[in-house]
mmCIF file of C-alpha atoms in Angstrom:
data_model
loop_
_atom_site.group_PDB
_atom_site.id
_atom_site.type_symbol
_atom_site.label_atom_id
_atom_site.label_comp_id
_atom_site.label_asym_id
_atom_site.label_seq_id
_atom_site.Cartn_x
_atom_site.Cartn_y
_atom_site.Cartn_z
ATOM 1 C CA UNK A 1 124.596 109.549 123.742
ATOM 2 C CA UNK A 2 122.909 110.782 126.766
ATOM 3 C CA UNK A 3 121.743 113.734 125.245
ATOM 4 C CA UNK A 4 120.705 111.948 122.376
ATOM 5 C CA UNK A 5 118.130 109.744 124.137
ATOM 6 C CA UNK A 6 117.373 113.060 126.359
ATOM 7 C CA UNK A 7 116.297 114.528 122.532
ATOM 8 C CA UNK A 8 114.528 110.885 122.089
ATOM 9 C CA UNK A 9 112.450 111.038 124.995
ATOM 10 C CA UNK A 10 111.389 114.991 124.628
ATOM 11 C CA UNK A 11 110.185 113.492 120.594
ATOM 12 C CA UNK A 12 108.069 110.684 122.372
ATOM 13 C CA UNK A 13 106.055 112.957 124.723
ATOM 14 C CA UNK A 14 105.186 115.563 121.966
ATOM 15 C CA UNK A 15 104.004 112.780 120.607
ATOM 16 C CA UNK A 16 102.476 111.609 123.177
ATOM 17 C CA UNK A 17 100.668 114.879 124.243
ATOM 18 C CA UNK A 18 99.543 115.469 120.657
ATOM 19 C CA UNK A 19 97.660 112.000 120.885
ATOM 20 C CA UNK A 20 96.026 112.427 123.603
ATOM 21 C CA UNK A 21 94.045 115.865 121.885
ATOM 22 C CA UNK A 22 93.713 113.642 118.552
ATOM 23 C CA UNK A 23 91.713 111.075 120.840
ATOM 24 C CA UNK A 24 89.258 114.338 121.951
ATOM 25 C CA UNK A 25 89.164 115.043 118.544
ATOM 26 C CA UNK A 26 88.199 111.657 117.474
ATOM 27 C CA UNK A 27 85.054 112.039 120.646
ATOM 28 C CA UNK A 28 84.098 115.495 118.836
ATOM 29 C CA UNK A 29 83.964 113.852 115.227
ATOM 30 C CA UNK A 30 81.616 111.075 116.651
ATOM 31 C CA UNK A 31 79.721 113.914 118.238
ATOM 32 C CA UNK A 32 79.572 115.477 115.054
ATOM 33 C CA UNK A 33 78.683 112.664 112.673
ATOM 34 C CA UNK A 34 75.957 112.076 115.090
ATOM 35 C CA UNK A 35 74.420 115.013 115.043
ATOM 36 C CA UNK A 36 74.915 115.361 111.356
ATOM 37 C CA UNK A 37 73.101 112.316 111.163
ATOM 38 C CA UNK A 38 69.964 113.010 113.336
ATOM 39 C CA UNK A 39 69.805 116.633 111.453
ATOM 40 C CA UNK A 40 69.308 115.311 108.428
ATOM 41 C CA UNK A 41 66.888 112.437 108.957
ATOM 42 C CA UNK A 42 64.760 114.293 111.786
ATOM 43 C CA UNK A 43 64.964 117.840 110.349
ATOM 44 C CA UNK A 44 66.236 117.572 106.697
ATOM 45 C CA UNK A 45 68.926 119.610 107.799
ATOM 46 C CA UNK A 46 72.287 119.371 106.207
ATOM 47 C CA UNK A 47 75.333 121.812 106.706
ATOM 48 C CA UNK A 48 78.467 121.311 104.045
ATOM 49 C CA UNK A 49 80.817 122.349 106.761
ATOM 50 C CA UNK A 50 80.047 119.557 109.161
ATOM 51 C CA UNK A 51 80.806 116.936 105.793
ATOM 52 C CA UNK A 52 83.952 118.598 105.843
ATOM 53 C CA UNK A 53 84.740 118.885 109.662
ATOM 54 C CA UNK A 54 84.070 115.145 109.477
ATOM 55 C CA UNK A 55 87.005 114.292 106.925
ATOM 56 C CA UNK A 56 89.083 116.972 108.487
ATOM 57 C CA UNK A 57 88.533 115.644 112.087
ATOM 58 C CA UNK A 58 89.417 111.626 109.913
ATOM 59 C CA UNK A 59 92.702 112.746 107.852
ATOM 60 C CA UNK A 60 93.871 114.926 111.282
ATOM 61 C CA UNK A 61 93.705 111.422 113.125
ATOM 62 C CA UNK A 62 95.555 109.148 110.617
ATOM 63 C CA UNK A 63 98.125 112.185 109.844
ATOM 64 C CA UNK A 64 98.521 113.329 113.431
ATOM 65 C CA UNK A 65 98.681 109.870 114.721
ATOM 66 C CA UNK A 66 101.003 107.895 112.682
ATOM 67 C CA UNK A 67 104.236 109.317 115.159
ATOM 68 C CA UNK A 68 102.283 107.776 117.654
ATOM 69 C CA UNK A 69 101.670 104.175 116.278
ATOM 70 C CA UNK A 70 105.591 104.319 115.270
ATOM 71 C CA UNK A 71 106.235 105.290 119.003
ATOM 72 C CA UNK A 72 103.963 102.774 120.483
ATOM 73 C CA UNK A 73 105.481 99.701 118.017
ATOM 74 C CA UNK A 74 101.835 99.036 117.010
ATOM 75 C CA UNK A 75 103.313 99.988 112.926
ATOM 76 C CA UNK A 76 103.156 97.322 110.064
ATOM 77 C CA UNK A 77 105.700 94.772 110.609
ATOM 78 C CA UNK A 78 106.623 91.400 108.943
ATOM 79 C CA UNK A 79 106.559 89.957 112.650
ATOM 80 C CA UNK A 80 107.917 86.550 111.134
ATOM 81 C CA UNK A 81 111.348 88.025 109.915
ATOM 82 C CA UNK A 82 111.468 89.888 113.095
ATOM 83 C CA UNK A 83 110.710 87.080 115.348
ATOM 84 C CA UNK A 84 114.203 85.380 113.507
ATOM 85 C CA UNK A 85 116.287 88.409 113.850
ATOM 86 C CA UNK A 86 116.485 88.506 117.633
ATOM 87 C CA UNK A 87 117.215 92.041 119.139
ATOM 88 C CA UNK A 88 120.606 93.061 117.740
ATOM 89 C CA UNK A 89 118.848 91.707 113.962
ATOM 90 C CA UNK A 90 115.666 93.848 115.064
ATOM 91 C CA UNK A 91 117.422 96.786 115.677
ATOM 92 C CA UNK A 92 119.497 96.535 112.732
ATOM 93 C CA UNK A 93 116.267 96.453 110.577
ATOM 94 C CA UNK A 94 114.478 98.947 111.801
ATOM 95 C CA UNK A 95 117.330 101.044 111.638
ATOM 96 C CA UNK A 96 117.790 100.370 107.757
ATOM 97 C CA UNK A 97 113.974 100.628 107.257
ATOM 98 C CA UNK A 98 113.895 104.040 109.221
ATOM 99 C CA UNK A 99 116.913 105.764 107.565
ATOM 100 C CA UNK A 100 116.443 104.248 104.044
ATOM 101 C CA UNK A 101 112.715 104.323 103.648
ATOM 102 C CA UNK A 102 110.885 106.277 106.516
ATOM 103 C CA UNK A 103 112.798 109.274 106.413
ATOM 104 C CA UNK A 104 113.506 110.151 102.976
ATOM 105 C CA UNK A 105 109.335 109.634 102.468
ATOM 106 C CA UNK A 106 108.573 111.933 105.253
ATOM 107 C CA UNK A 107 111.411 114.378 103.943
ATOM 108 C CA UNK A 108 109.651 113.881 100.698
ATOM 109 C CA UNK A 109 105.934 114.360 101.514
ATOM 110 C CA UNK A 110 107.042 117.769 103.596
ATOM 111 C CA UNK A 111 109.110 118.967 100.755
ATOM 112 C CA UNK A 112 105.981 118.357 98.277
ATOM 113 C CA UNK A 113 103.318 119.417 100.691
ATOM 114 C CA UNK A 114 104.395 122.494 102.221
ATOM 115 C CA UNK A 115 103.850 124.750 99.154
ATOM 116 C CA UNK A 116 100.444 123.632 99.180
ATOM 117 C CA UNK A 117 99.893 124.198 102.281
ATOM 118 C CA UNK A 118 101.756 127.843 102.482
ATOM 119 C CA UNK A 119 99.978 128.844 99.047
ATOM 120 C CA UNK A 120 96.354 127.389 100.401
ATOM 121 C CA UNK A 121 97.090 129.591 103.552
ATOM 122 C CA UNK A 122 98.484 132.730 101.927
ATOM 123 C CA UNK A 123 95.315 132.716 99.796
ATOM 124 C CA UNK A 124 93.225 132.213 102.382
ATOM 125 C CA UNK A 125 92.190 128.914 100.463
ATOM 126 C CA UNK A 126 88.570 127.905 101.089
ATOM 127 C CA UNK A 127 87.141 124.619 100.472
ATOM 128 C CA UNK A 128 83.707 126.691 98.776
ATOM 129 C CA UNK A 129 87.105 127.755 96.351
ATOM 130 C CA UNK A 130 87.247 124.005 95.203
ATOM 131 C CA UNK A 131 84.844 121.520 95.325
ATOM 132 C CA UNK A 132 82.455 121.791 98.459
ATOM 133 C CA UNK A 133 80.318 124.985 99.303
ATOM 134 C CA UNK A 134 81.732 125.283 102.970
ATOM 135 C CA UNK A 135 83.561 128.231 103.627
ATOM 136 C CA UNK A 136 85.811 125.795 105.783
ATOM 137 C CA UNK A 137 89.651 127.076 105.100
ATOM 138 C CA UNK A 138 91.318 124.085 103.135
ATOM 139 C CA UNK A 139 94.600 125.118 104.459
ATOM 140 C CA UNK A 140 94.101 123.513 107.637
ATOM 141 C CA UNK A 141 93.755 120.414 106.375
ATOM 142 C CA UNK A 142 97.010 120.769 103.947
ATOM 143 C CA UNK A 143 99.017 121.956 106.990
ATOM 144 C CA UNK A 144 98.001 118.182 108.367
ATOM 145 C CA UNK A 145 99.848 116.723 105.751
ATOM 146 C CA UNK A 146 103.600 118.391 106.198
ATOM 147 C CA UNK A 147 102.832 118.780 110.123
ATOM 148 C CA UNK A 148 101.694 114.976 110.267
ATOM 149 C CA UNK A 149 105.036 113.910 108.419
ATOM 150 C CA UNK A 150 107.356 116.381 110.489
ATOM 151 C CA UNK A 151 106.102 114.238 113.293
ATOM 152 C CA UNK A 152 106.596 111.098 112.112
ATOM 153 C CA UNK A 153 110.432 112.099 110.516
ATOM 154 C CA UNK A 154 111.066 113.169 114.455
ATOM 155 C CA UNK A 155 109.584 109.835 116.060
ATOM 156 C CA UNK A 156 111.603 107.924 113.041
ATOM 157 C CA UNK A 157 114.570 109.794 114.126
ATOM 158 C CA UNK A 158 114.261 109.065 117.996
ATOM 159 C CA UNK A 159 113.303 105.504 117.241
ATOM 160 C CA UNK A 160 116.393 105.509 115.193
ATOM 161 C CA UNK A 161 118.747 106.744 118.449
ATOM 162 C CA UNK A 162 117.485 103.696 120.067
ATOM 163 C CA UNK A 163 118.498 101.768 117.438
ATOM 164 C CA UNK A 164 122.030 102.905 117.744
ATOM 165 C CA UNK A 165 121.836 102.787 121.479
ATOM 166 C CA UNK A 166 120.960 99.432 121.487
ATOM 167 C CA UNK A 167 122.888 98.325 119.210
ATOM 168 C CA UNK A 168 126.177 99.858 121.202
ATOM 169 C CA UNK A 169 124.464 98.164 124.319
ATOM 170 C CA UNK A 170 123.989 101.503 125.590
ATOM 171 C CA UNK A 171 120.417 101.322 126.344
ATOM 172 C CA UNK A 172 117.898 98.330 125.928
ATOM 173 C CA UNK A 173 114.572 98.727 122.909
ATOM 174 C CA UNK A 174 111.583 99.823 124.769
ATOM 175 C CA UNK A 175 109.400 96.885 126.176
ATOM 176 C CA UNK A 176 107.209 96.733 123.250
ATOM 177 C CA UNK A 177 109.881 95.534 121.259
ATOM 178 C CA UNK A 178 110.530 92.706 123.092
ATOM 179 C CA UNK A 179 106.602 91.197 122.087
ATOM 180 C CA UNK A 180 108.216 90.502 118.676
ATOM 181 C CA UNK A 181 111.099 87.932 119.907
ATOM 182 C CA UNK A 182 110.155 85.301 120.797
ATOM 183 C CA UNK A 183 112.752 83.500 123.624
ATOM 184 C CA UNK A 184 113.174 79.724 124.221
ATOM 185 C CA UNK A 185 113.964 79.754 127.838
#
């Protein structure tokens, strides 16, 4: 089991790592819709490519950082159900929720979008190809969608191992957790 929480930590700091260059990318977008803004209404300047940076920068975000919100506990929750359950009940749902519903949709969403993605790329797929006149390739932003899921399948996974651990009173839920239950002491 050791090894297995070794696996879950090495998950959480990819994670972690990989939101820490979303968040620059999030500072560059701003940069970018600003400047996009004050070229067009100063200069009557607009470039297609910096539209589509700007919803490329957006999807990478939400698709790059959903691992992380999982990680961090900060994921939709019906906090009244938890706050009943205790930890054991906790850990029991999110297990079920994880291995029942998280996982087969991430399996699913890679297994649908990778095609896409390795077509878009092999073509060497440009959005001017489709429906905008950048010449931005639109296979990066189809490798965001199987790459974003892969991510959040791995943090599923490790938040699963805790699961387990804690329900085998190996190893306690991370602190975040604990927010949820609510203790009468």
């Amino acid at each position: 089991m050791q090894r297995l929480h070794s696996v879950a930590t090495a998950i959480d700091a990819v994670n972690a790592v990989i939101a820490k260059l979303v968040c620059w990318g999030l500072l560059a977008n701003a940069i970018l819709i600003a400047g996009n803004a004050v070229a067009r209404k100063a200069f009557s300047v607009a470039w297609p490519l910096a539209f589509d940076m700007q919803w490329h920068f957006f999807s990478a975000v939400v698709l790059l950082m959903a691992a992380y919100t999982l990680q961090r506990d900060q994921h939709v929750r019906i906090d009244i159900l938890a706050q009943r359950l205790g930890e054991r009940g906790l850990a029991w749902l999110d297990l079920i929720g994880i291995v029942t519903v998280l996982l087969p949709v991430c399996v699913a969403m890679i297994w649908i979008s990778w095609p896409q993605f390795a077509t878009s790329f092999l073509a060497s797929e440009t959005r001017a190809s489709r429906e905008s006149l950048s010449s931005l390739p639109a296979w990066i932003i189809k490798g965001f969608i199987p790459a974003g899921f892969l991510l959040l399948a791995l943090q599923g996974l490790a938040e699963a191992l805790r699961c387990v651990a804690a329900l085998r009173r190996i190893a306690p839920r991370p602190l975040q957790r604990f927010q949820l239950i609510e203790r009468e002491n």
